[in-house]
PDB file of C-alpha atoms in Angstrom:
ATOM      1  CA  UNK M1480      27.845 -30.119 -65.435  1.00 83.00           C
ATOM      2  CA  UNK M1481      31.574 -30.474 -66.060  1.00 91.00           C
ATOM      3  CA  UNK M1482      32.117 -26.710 -65.843  1.00 93.00           C
ATOM      4  CA  UNK M1483      30.429 -26.601 -62.429  1.00 93.00           C
ATOM      5  CA  UNK M1484      32.857 -29.223 -61.130  1.00 94.00           C
ATOM      6  CA  UNK M1485      35.812 -27.276 -62.544  1.00 95.00           C
ATOM      7  CA  UNK M1486      34.633 -24.041 -60.924  1.00 96.00           C
ATOM      8  CA  UNK M1487      34.115 -25.791 -57.585  1.00 95.00           C
ATOM      9  CA  UNK M1488      37.599 -27.315 -57.775  1.00 96.00           C
ATOM     10  CA  UNK M1489      39.122 -23.881 -58.386  1.00 97.00           C
ATOM     11  CA  UNK M1490      37.097 -22.417 -55.516  1.00 97.00           C
ATOM     12  CA  UNK M1491      38.235 -25.250 -53.247  1.00 96.00           C
ATOM     13  CA  UNK M1492      41.878 -24.633 -54.125  1.00 97.00           C
ATOM     14  CA  UNK M1493      41.517 -20.889 -53.479  1.00 97.00           C
ATOM     15  CA  UNK M1494      39.808 -21.510 -50.141  1.00 97.00           C
ATOM     16  CA  UNK M1495      42.586 -23.938 -49.164  1.00 97.00           C
ATOM     17  CA  UNK M1496      45.296 -21.422 -50.032  1.00 97.00           C
ATOM     18  CA  UNK M1497      43.561 -18.620 -48.140  1.00 96.00           C
ATOM     19  CA  UNK M1498      43.042 -20.918 -45.165  1.00 96.00           C
ATOM     20  CA  UNK M1499      46.715 -21.879 -45.083  1.00 96.00           C
ATOM     21  CA  UNK M1500      47.789 -18.238 -45.191  1.00 95.00           C
ATOM     22  CA  UNK M1501      45.389 -17.230 -42.407  1.00 94.00           C
ATOM     23  CA  UNK M1502      46.415 -20.110 -40.162  1.00 93.00           C
ATOM     24  CA  UNK M1503      50.101 -19.353 -40.600  1.00 93.00           C
ATOM     25  CA  UNK M1504      49.547 -15.648 -39.885  1.00 91.00           C
ATOM     26  CA  UNK M1505      47.841 -16.260 -36.551  1.00 87.00           C
ATOM     27  CA  UNK M1506      49.612 -15.856 -33.255  1.00 79.00           C
ATOM     28  CA  UNK M1507      50.168 -18.944 -31.124  1.00 74.00           C
ATOM     29  CA  UNK M1508      47.753 -19.616 -28.279  1.00 67.00           C
ATOM     30  CA  UNK M1509      50.495 -19.840 -25.658  1.00 65.00           C
ATOM     31  CA  UNK M1510      52.010 -16.460 -26.603  1.00 57.00           C
ATOM     32  CA  UNK M1511      49.960 -14.687 -23.937  1.00 56.00           C
ATOM     33  CA  UNK M1512      49.681 -17.556 -21.483  1.00 53.00           C
ATOM     34  CA  UNK M1513      51.784 -16.043 -18.684  1.00 55.00           C
ATOM     35  CA  UNK M1514      49.883 -12.774 -18.583  1.00 52.00           C
ATOM     36  CA  UNK M1515      46.559 -14.540 -19.036  1.00 51.00           C
ATOM     37  CA  UNK M1516      46.987 -16.692 -15.944  1.00 56.00           C
ATOM     38  CA  UNK M1517      48.583 -14.121 -13.687  1.00 54.00           C
ATOM     39  CA  UNK M1518      47.000 -10.905 -14.869  1.00 55.00           C
ATOM     40  CA  UNK M1519      43.356 -11.812 -15.379  1.00 56.00           C
ATOM     41  CA  UNK M1520      43.387 -11.336 -19.160  1.00 57.00           C
ATOM     42  CA  UNK M1521      39.600 -11.761 -19.447  1.00 59.00           C
ATOM     43  CA  UNK M1522      39.045  -8.750 -17.189  1.00 63.00           C
ATOM     44  CA  UNK M1523      41.096  -6.356 -19.299  1.00 67.00           C
ATOM     45  CA  UNK M1524      39.748  -4.197 -22.093  1.00 66.00           C
ATOM     46  CA  UNK M1525      41.620  -6.197 -24.726  1.00 61.00           C
ATOM     47  CA  UNK M1526      40.386  -9.468 -23.245  1.00 63.00           C
ATOM     48  CA  UNK M1527      36.770  -8.330 -23.363  1.00 67.00           C
ATOM     49  CA  UNK M1528      37.055  -6.884 -26.884  1.00 67.00           C
ATOM     50  CA  UNK M1529      39.229  -9.582 -28.452  1.00 70.00           C
ATOM     51  CA  UNK M1530      36.907  -9.939 -31.431  1.00 70.00           C
ATOM     52  CA  UNK M1531      37.682  -6.345 -32.456  1.00 77.00           C
ATOM     53  CA  UNK M1532      41.444  -6.885 -32.573  1.00 81.00           C
ATOM     54  CA  UNK M1533      43.207  -7.995 -35.764  1.00 81.00           C
ATOM     55  CA  UNK M1534      43.820 -11.426 -34.198  1.00 84.00           C
ATOM     56  CA  UNK M1535      40.128 -11.780 -33.402  1.00 85.00           C
ATOM     57  CA  UNK M1536      39.188 -10.849 -36.948  1.00 88.00           C
ATOM     58  CA  UNK M1537      41.637 -13.398 -38.336  1.00 90.00           C
ATOM     59  CA  UNK M1538      40.086 -16.076 -36.100  1.00 89.00           C
ATOM     60  CA  UNK M1539      36.625 -15.155 -37.376  1.00 92.00           C
ATOM     61  CA  UNK M1540      37.764 -15.256 -41.025  1.00 93.00           C
ATOM     62  CA  UNK M1541      39.449 -18.595 -40.390  1.00 94.00           C
ATOM     63  CA  UNK M1542      36.182 -20.023 -39.070  1.00 94.00           C
ATOM     64  CA  UNK M1543      34.312 -18.715 -42.102  1.00 96.00           C
ATOM     65  CA  UNK M1544      36.883 -20.232 -44.460  1.00 96.00           C
ATOM     66  CA  UNK M1545      36.747 -23.582 -42.644  1.00 96.00           C
ATOM     67  CA  UNK M1546      32.969 -23.631 -43.049  1.00 97.00           C
ATOM     68  CA  UNK M1547      33.337 -22.710 -46.735  1.00 97.00           C
ATOM     69  CA  UNK M1548      35.909 -25.482 -47.177  1.00 97.00           C
ATOM     70  CA  UNK M1549      33.567 -28.120 -45.752  1.00 97.00           C
ATOM     71  CA  UNK M1550      30.572 -26.911 -47.749  1.00 97.00           C
ATOM     72  CA  UNK M1551      32.456 -26.759 -51.054  1.00 96.00           C
ATOM     73  CA  UNK M1552      34.080 -30.153 -50.411  1.00 97.00           C
ATOM     74  CA  UNK M1553      30.705 -31.753 -49.625  1.00 97.00           C
ATOM     75  CA  UNK M1554      29.015 -30.209 -52.652  1.00 96.00           C
ATOM     76  CA  UNK M1555      31.912 -31.282 -54.877  1.00 95.00           C
ATOM     77  CA  UNK M1556      31.706 -34.824 -53.519  1.00 95.00           C
ATOM     78  CA  UNK M1557      27.949 -35.051 -54.046  1.00 95.00           C
ATOM     79  CA  UNK M1558      28.106 -33.664 -57.579  1.00 93.00           C
ATOM     80  CA  UNK M1559      31.040 -35.875 -58.560  1.00 90.00           C
ATOM     81  CA  UNK M1560      29.116 -39.035 -57.685  1.00 85.00           C
TER      82      UNK M1560
END
């Protein structure tokens, strides 16, 4: 049982590091604010296909890593008690 806890701790640390890197790599939300309000960003091709852009993929991976962080942290907490 001790080796499972050690593996989960290593996985949690790796997920945390990957999450920090992804969050720091993302572009700020207000970077495109002026064109979004004035130009109708949602009606453009890029606005409609945001999930296919590198920024959209990073947002998706960030969400997956956040979910993995919570799951691993909960499992680690339950197994430690």
